[in-house]
Tab-separated table of C-alpha atoms in Angstrom:
chain	number	residue	atom	x	y	z
A	1	UNK	CA	-0.028	0.032	-0.006
A	2	UNK	CA	1.381	3.374	-0.977
A	3	UNK	CA	2.670	5.669	1.832
A	4	UNK	CA	0.162	8.330	2.731
A	5	UNK	CA	-2.750	6.556	1.094
A	6	UNK	CA	-5.959	6.293	3.176
A	7	UNK	CA	-6.460	2.555	3.764
A	8	UNK	CA	-10.249	3.081	3.806
A	9	UNK	CA	-10.595	4.619	0.361
A	10	UNK	CA	-11.409	1.301	-1.298
A	11	UNK	CA	-13.548	-1.764	-0.681
A	12	UNK	CA	-11.068	-4.662	-0.595
A	13	UNK	CA	-12.210	-8.283	-0.433
A	14	UNK	CA	-9.053	-10.391	-0.235
A	15	UNK	CA	-8.402	-13.705	-1.948
A	16	UNK	CA	-10.465	-16.609	-0.546
A	17	UNK	CA	-13.020	-14.519	1.368
A	18	UNK	CA	-16.350	-16.194	1.769
A	19	UNK	CA	-19.679	-14.657	2.770
A	20	UNK	CA	-21.527	-17.411	4.593
A	21	UNK	CA	-25.077	-17.170	5.913
A	22	UNK	CA	-24.008	-15.552	9.234
A	23	UNK	CA	-20.486	-14.239	8.760
A	24	UNK	CA	-17.792	-12.837	6.505
A	25	UNK	CA	-14.721	-15.063	6.860
A	26	UNK	CA	-11.145	-14.141	5.950
A	27	UNK	CA	-7.697	-15.296	7.002
A	28	UNK	CA	-6.360	-11.764	7.428
A	29	UNK	CA	-7.418	-8.662	9.358
A	30	UNK	CA	-10.790	-6.905	9.105
A	31	UNK	CA	-10.845	-3.096	8.935
A	32	UNK	CA	-14.199	-1.285	9.021
A	33	UNK	CA	-14.588	2.456	8.518
A	34	UNK	CA	-16.725	4.667	10.661
A	35	UNK	CA	-20.552	4.729	10.349
A	36	UNK	CA	-20.658	1.539	8.313
A	37	UNK	CA	-23.229	-1.218	8.609
A	38	UNK	CA	-22.157	-4.847	8.297
A	39	UNK	CA	-25.227	-7.103	8.407
A	40	UNK	CA	-23.100	-10.209	8.824
A	41	UNK	CA	-20.847	-11.178	11.652
A	42	UNK	CA	-17.092	-11.189	10.857
A	43	UNK	CA	-14.294	-13.684	11.445
A	44	UNK	CA	-10.664	-12.783	10.974
A	45	UNK	CA	-7.264	-12.312	12.596
A	46	UNK	CA	-7.552	-8.773	14.027
A	47	UNK	CA	-10.819	-6.864	13.839
A	48	UNK	CA	-10.760	-3.087	13.998
A	49	UNK	CA	-13.893	-0.888	13.639
A	50	UNK	CA	-14.271	2.869	13.678
A	51	UNK	CA	-16.990	4.883	15.355
A	52	UNK	CA	-20.675	3.937	15.088
A	53	UNK	CA	-20.162	0.695	13.151
A	54	UNK	CA	-22.979	-1.846	13.340
A	55	UNK	CA	-22.445	-5.592	13.135
A	56	UNK	CA	-25.393	-7.978	12.553
A	57	UNK	CA	-23.747	-11.031	14.066
A	58	UNK	CA	-20.809	-12.330	16.091
A	59	UNK	CA	-17.234	-10.928	15.920
A	60	UNK	CA	-14.582	-13.603	16.138
A	61	UNK	CA	-10.985	-12.319	16.184
A	62	UNK	CA	-8.058	-14.758	16.470
A	63	UNK	CA	-5.841	-11.843	17.474
A	64	UNK	CA	-6.913	-8.452	18.834
A	65	UNK	CA	-10.246	-6.687	18.544
A	66	UNK	CA	-10.728	-2.933	18.704
A	67	UNK	CA	-14.202	-1.319	18.637
A	68	UNK	CA	-14.387	2.450	18.716
A	69	UNK	CA	-17.065	4.382	20.563
A	70	UNK	CA	-20.773	3.913	19.765
A	71	UNK	CA	-20.254	0.597	17.944
A	72	UNK	CA	-23.133	-1.918	18.095
A	73	UNK	CA	-22.639	-5.708	17.906
A	74	UNK	CA	-25.793	-7.836	17.715
A	75	UNK	CA	-24.313	-10.965	19.204
A	76	UNK	CA	-21.100	-12.172	20.887
A	77	UNK	CA	-17.560	-10.821	20.663
A	78	UNK	CA	-14.927	-13.554	21.005
A	79	UNK	CA	-11.219	-12.431	21.084
A	80	UNK	CA	-8.218	-14.668	20.975
A	81	UNK	CA	-5.817	-12.041	22.389
A	82	UNK	CA	-6.501	-8.510	23.648
A	83	UNK	CA	-9.628	-6.375	23.272
A	84	UNK	CA	-10.083	-2.585	23.251
A	85	UNK	CA	-13.689	-1.463	23.684
A	86	UNK	CA	-14.557	2.182	23.359
A	87	UNK	CA	-17.118	4.282	25.218
A	88	UNK	CA	-20.846	3.520	24.798
A	89	UNK	CA	-20.343	0.335	22.807
A	90	UNK	CA	-23.253	-2.087	22.860
A	91	UNK	CA	-22.728	-5.893	22.639
A	92	UNK	CA	-25.886	-7.965	22.460
A	93	UNK	CA	-24.268	-11.204	23.662
A	94	UNK	CA	-21.143	-12.061	25.608
A	95	UNK	CA	-17.664	-10.578	25.471
A	96	UNK	CA	-14.974	-13.234	25.964
A	97	UNK	CA	-11.284	-12.121	25.840
A	98	UNK	CA	-8.387	-14.602	26.141
A	99	UNK	CA	-5.928	-11.783	26.948
A	100	UNK	CA	-6.276	-8.305	28.432
A	101	UNK	CA	-9.406	-6.131	28.230
A	102	UNK	CA	-9.247	-2.338	28.011
A	103	UNK	CA	-12.800	-1.013	28.223
A	104	UNK	CA	-14.348	2.445	28.104
A	105	UNK	CA	-17.193	4.072	30.065
A	106	UNK	CA	-20.883	3.253	29.608
A	107	UNK	CA	-20.303	0.006	27.692
A	108	UNK	CA	-23.366	-2.240	27.574
A	109	UNK	CA	-22.675	-5.990	27.465
A	110	UNK	CA	-25.968	-7.772	27.736
A	111	UNK	CA	-24.701	-11.238	28.736
A	112	UNK	CA	-21.587	-10.221	30.638
A	113	UNK	CA	-17.900	-10.443	29.990
A	114	UNK	CA	-14.771	-12.374	31.038
A	115	UNK	CA	-11.087	-11.817	30.420
A	116	UNK	CA	-8.107	-14.033	31.351
A	117	UNK	CA	-5.697	-11.143	31.604
A	118	UNK	CA	-5.815	-7.615	33.004
A	119	UNK	CA	-9.092	-5.667	32.959
A	120	UNK	CA	-8.779	-1.862	32.766
A	121	UNK	CA	-11.841	0.339	32.702
A	122	UNK	CA	-11.139	3.629	30.982
A	123	UNK	CA	-10.976	5.170	27.524
A	124	UNK	CA	-9.319	2.461	25.422
A	125	UNK	CA	-5.719	3.106	24.348
A	126	UNK	CA	-4.386	1.837	21.010
A	127	UNK	CA	-1.971	-1.102	21.117
A	128	UNK	CA	0.927	0.980	19.795
A	129	UNK	CA	0.520	3.508	22.575
A	130	UNK	CA	0.345	0.789	25.214
A	131	UNK	CA	3.581	-0.718	23.966
A	132	UNK	CA	5.226	2.718	23.884
A	133	UNK	CA	4.205	3.475	27.458
A	134	UNK	CA	5.425	0.097	28.735
A	135	UNK	CA	8.753	0.428	26.931
A	136	UNK	CA	9.222	3.965	28.291
A	137	UNK	CA	8.522	2.640	31.822
A	138	UNK	CA	11.146	-0.096	31.429
A	139	UNK	CA	13.750	2.345	30.290
A	140	UNK	CA	13.016	4.806	33.163
A	141	UNK	CA	13.559	2.097	35.765
A	142	UNK	CA	16.782	0.971	34.100
A	143	UNK	CA	15.531	-2.261	32.575
A	144	UNK	CA	17.267	-1.740	29.201
A	145	UNK	CA	17.850	-5.434	28.634
A	146	UNK	CA	14.193	-6.308	29.270
A	147	UNK	CA	13.084	-3.521	26.910
A	148	UNK	CA	15.467	-4.805	24.215
A	149	UNK	CA	14.129	-8.350	24.596
A	150	UNK	CA	10.546	-7.112	24.262
A	151	UNK	CA	11.406	-5.208	21.014
A	152	UNK	CA	13.211	-8.305	19.639
A	153	UNK	CA	10.211	-10.576	20.435
A	154	UNK	CA	7.792	-8.147	18.739
A	155	UNK	CA	9.959	-7.954	15.618
A	156	UNK	CA	10.409	-11.750	15.474
A	157	UNK	CA	6.640	-12.265	15.903
A	158	UNK	CA	5.848	-9.860	13.076
A	159	UNK	CA	8.324	-11.639	10.804
A	160	UNK	CA	6.669	-14.975	11.472
A	161	UNK	CA	3.173	-13.752	10.485
A	162	UNK	CA	2.564	-14.098	6.740
A	163	UNK	CA	1.522	-10.965	4.963
A	164	UNK	CA	-2.175	-11.312	4.203
A	165	UNK	CA	-4.154	-8.453	2.674
A	166	UNK	CA	-6.922	-7.256	5.051
A	167	UNK	CA	-10.604	-7.160	4.373
A	168	UNK	CA	-11.360	-3.407	4.120
A	169	UNK	CA	-14.861	-1.927	4.335
A	170	UNK	CA	-14.850	1.900	3.709
A	171	UNK	CA	-16.581	4.540	5.755
A	172	UNK	CA	-20.399	4.848	5.407
A	173	UNK	CA	-20.663	1.463	3.650
A	174	UNK	CA	-23.480	-1.027	3.789
A	175	UNK	CA	-22.581	-4.701	3.495
A	176	UNK	CA	-25.233	-7.396	3.580
A	177	UNK	CA	-26.897	-10.366	1.907
A	178	UNK	CA	-28.897	-8.007	-0.331
A	179	UNK	CA	-26.182	-5.529	-1.383
A	180	UNK	CA	-22.654	-4.257	-0.866
A	181	UNK	CA	-22.924	-0.448	-1.277
A	182	UNK	CA	-19.840	1.794	-1.199
A	183	UNK	CA	-18.999	5.173	-2.720
A	184	UNK	CA	-15.430	4.036	-3.426
A	185	UNK	CA	-13.796	1.695	-5.866
A	186	UNK	CA	-14.285	-2.030	-5.034
A	187	UNK	CA	-11.707	-4.789	-5.492
A	188	UNK	CA	-12.698	-8.455	-5.039
A	189	UNK	CA	-9.890	-10.937	-4.944
A	190	UNK	CA	-9.461	-14.438	-6.386
A	191	UNK	CA	-11.573	-17.405	-5.292
A	192	UNK	CA	-14.060	-15.375	-3.367
A	193	UNK	CA	-17.695	-16.283	-2.820
A	194	UNK	CA	-20.022	-13.354	-2.157
A	195	UNK	CA	-23.784	-12.914	-1.901
A	196	UNK	CA	-25.373	-9.597	-2.744
A	197	UNK	CA	-25.421	-6.891	-5.441
A	198	UNK	CA	-22.209	-4.850	-5.563
A	199	UNK	CA	-22.552	-1.050	-6.005
A	200	UNK	CA	-19.326	0.959	-6.246
A	201	UNK	CA	-17.415	3.660	-8.127
A	202	UNK	CA	-15.541	0.970	-10.086
A	203	UNK	CA	-15.357	-2.821	-9.685
A	204	UNK	CA	-12.548	-5.251	-10.216
A	205	UNK	CA	-13.284	-8.924	-9.632
A	206	UNK	CA	-10.379	-11.410	-9.519
A	207	UNK	CA	-10.110	-14.890	-10.992
A	208	UNK	CA	-12.309	-17.892	-10.123
A	209	UNK	CA	-14.699	-15.926	-7.924
A	210	UNK	CA	-18.485	-16.230	-7.615
A	211	UNK	CA	-20.682	-13.174	-6.997
A	212	UNK	CA	-24.342	-14.131	-6.454
A	213	UNK	CA	-25.722	-10.767	-7.440
A	214	UNK	CA	-25.339	-7.959	-9.968
A	215	UNK	CA	-22.473	-5.487	-10.476
A	216	UNK	CA	-23.159	-1.827	-10.988
A	217	UNK	CA	-20.521	0.916	-11.180
A	218	UNK	CA	-20.056	4.479	-12.371
A	219	UNK	CA	-16.684	3.619	-13.918
A	220	UNK	CA	-14.988	0.577	-15.343
A	221	UNK	CA	-15.754	-3.072	-14.420
A	222	UNK	CA	-13.347	-5.998	-14.832
A	223	UNK	CA	-14.246	-9.627	-14.313
A	224	UNK	CA	-11.289	-11.983	-13.955
A	225	UNK	CA	-10.617	-15.319	-15.575
A	226	UNK	CA	-13.074	-18.094	-14.753
A	227	UNK	CA	-15.284	-15.898	-12.518
A	228	UNK	CA	-19.082	-16.086	-12.470
A	229	UNK	CA	-21.390	-13.066	-11.956
A	230	UNK	CA	-24.925	-14.333	-11.256
A	231	UNK	CA	-26.705	-11.158	-12.305
A	232	UNK	CA	-26.549	-8.134	-14.609
A	233	UNK	CA	-23.368	-6.045	-15.135
A	234	UNK	CA	-23.990	-2.323	-15.610
A	235	UNK	CA	-21.742	0.735	-15.758
A	236	UNK	CA	-22.919	4.304	-16.320
A	237	UNK	CA	-19.931	5.764	-18.052
A	238	UNK	CA	-17.244	3.090	-18.012
A	239	UNK	CA	-15.922	0.104	-19.944
A	240	UNK	CA	-16.272	-3.636	-19.219
A	241	UNK	CA	-13.671	-6.327	-19.550
A	242	UNK	CA	-14.657	-9.951	-19.189
A	243	UNK	CA	-11.621	-12.197	-19.063
A	244	UNK	CA	-10.996	-15.653	-20.473
A	245	UNK	CA	-13.615	-18.257	-19.370
A	246	UNK	CA	-15.612	-15.795	-17.253
A	247	UNK	CA	-19.400	-15.849	-17.445
A	248	UNK	CA	-22.038	-13.176	-16.903
A	249	UNK	CA	-25.419	-14.779	-16.130
A	250	UNK	CA	-27.387	-11.712	-17.046
A	251	UNK	CA	-27.272	-8.505	-19.223
A	252	UNK	CA	-24.305	-6.267	-19.899
A	253	UNK	CA	-24.613	-2.501	-20.338
A	254	UNK	CA	-21.475	-0.379	-20.851
A	255	UNK	CA	-19.372	1.796	-23.111
A	256	UNK	CA	-16.677	-0.415	-24.679
A	257	UNK	CA	-16.838	-4.194	-24.053
A	258	UNK	CA	-13.896	-6.534	-24.276
A	259	UNK	CA	-14.704	-10.239	-24.159
A	260	UNK	CA	-11.785	-12.603	-23.640
A	261	UNK	CA	-11.510	-16.101	-25.185
A	262	UNK	CA	-14.295	-18.393	-24.003
A	263	UNK	CA	-16.013	-15.553	-22.096
A	264	UNK	CA	-19.806	-15.797	-22.051
A	265	UNK	CA	-22.701	-13.403	-21.605
A	266	UNK	CA	-26.027	-15.118	-21.152
A	267	UNK	CA	-28.199	-12.022	-21.527
A	268	UNK	CA	-28.453	-8.968	-23.750
A	269	UNK	CA	-25.386	-6.772	-24.532
A	270	UNK	CA	-25.815	-3.046	-24.783
A	271	UNK	CA	-22.581	-1.328	-25.663
A	272	UNK	CA	-22.348	2.351	-26.679
A	273	UNK	CA	-18.860	1.839	-27.968
A	274	UNK	CA	-16.815	-0.955	-29.429
A	275	UNK	CA	-17.164	-4.690	-28.761
A	276	UNK	CA	-13.931	-6.653	-28.922
A	277	UNK	CA	-14.071	-10.436	-28.814
A	278	UNK	CA	-11.057	-12.732	-28.304
A	279	UNK	CA	-10.531	-16.062	-29.972
A	280	UNK	CA	-11.901	-19.053	-28.088
A	281	UNK	CA	-9.913	-22.238	-27.496
A	282	UNK	CA	-12.303	-24.192	-29.703
A	283	UNK	CA	-11.801	-21.679	-32.579
A	284	UNK	CA	-8.053	-21.857	-32.286
A	285	UNK	CA	-8.134	-25.627	-32.493
């Protein structure tokens, strides 16, 4: 990711993400921008949500979980390491934390909470700040060797964790079984399985993915090799590229249309510009 770029200026669905009946599941982190609504639960490594985010199911984080103030979780929050819960957060089920719990004022947890580590009730402090304060304390009391060991352990731990692109939901987004609505570009990775119509500024679908819904964008739309779109594909002022072996099970409406070899469109094509068709494997033989 480029330095200085806002990480929440794009909907990013990483490779292998699956939208099941009750949850979005990914192997990496989950980042949700402020004032967004996620009608599913979420399952990932670390889960971080901005102010006033709503979750329609459980949150399951293998690592840390941070919920900013005024977040609302319909069901349980299960955290494998540490949790940071902001002021006036509402949790409709239980909060279970395997590590430390840092919790703000006026938090409503309907079915109670438990934590195996320290419990601190105050305005939650970000992990980086906590580590900085702890390191500063060690140095002040002359424990330079202990501080150095802590830094080394943190660096070694980071090196062991594989780099996995996070699932990113931009600010003011709505994500659900019916539709994924964002005002930013949307990028869906390879081998994903999503339910719902996708509405975005532009849309890029990777290879071998299934989207059970339509795609609609203001700009360009690209569908990767072997992917299936179970609905219409529409763009207001952009072009459409359908790669080799991809299939659109609906109508296509766009400016220019490029169809790769063995690409299929089951419905009607409405293109204001040029239509370019690749040579299929059968024709080459």
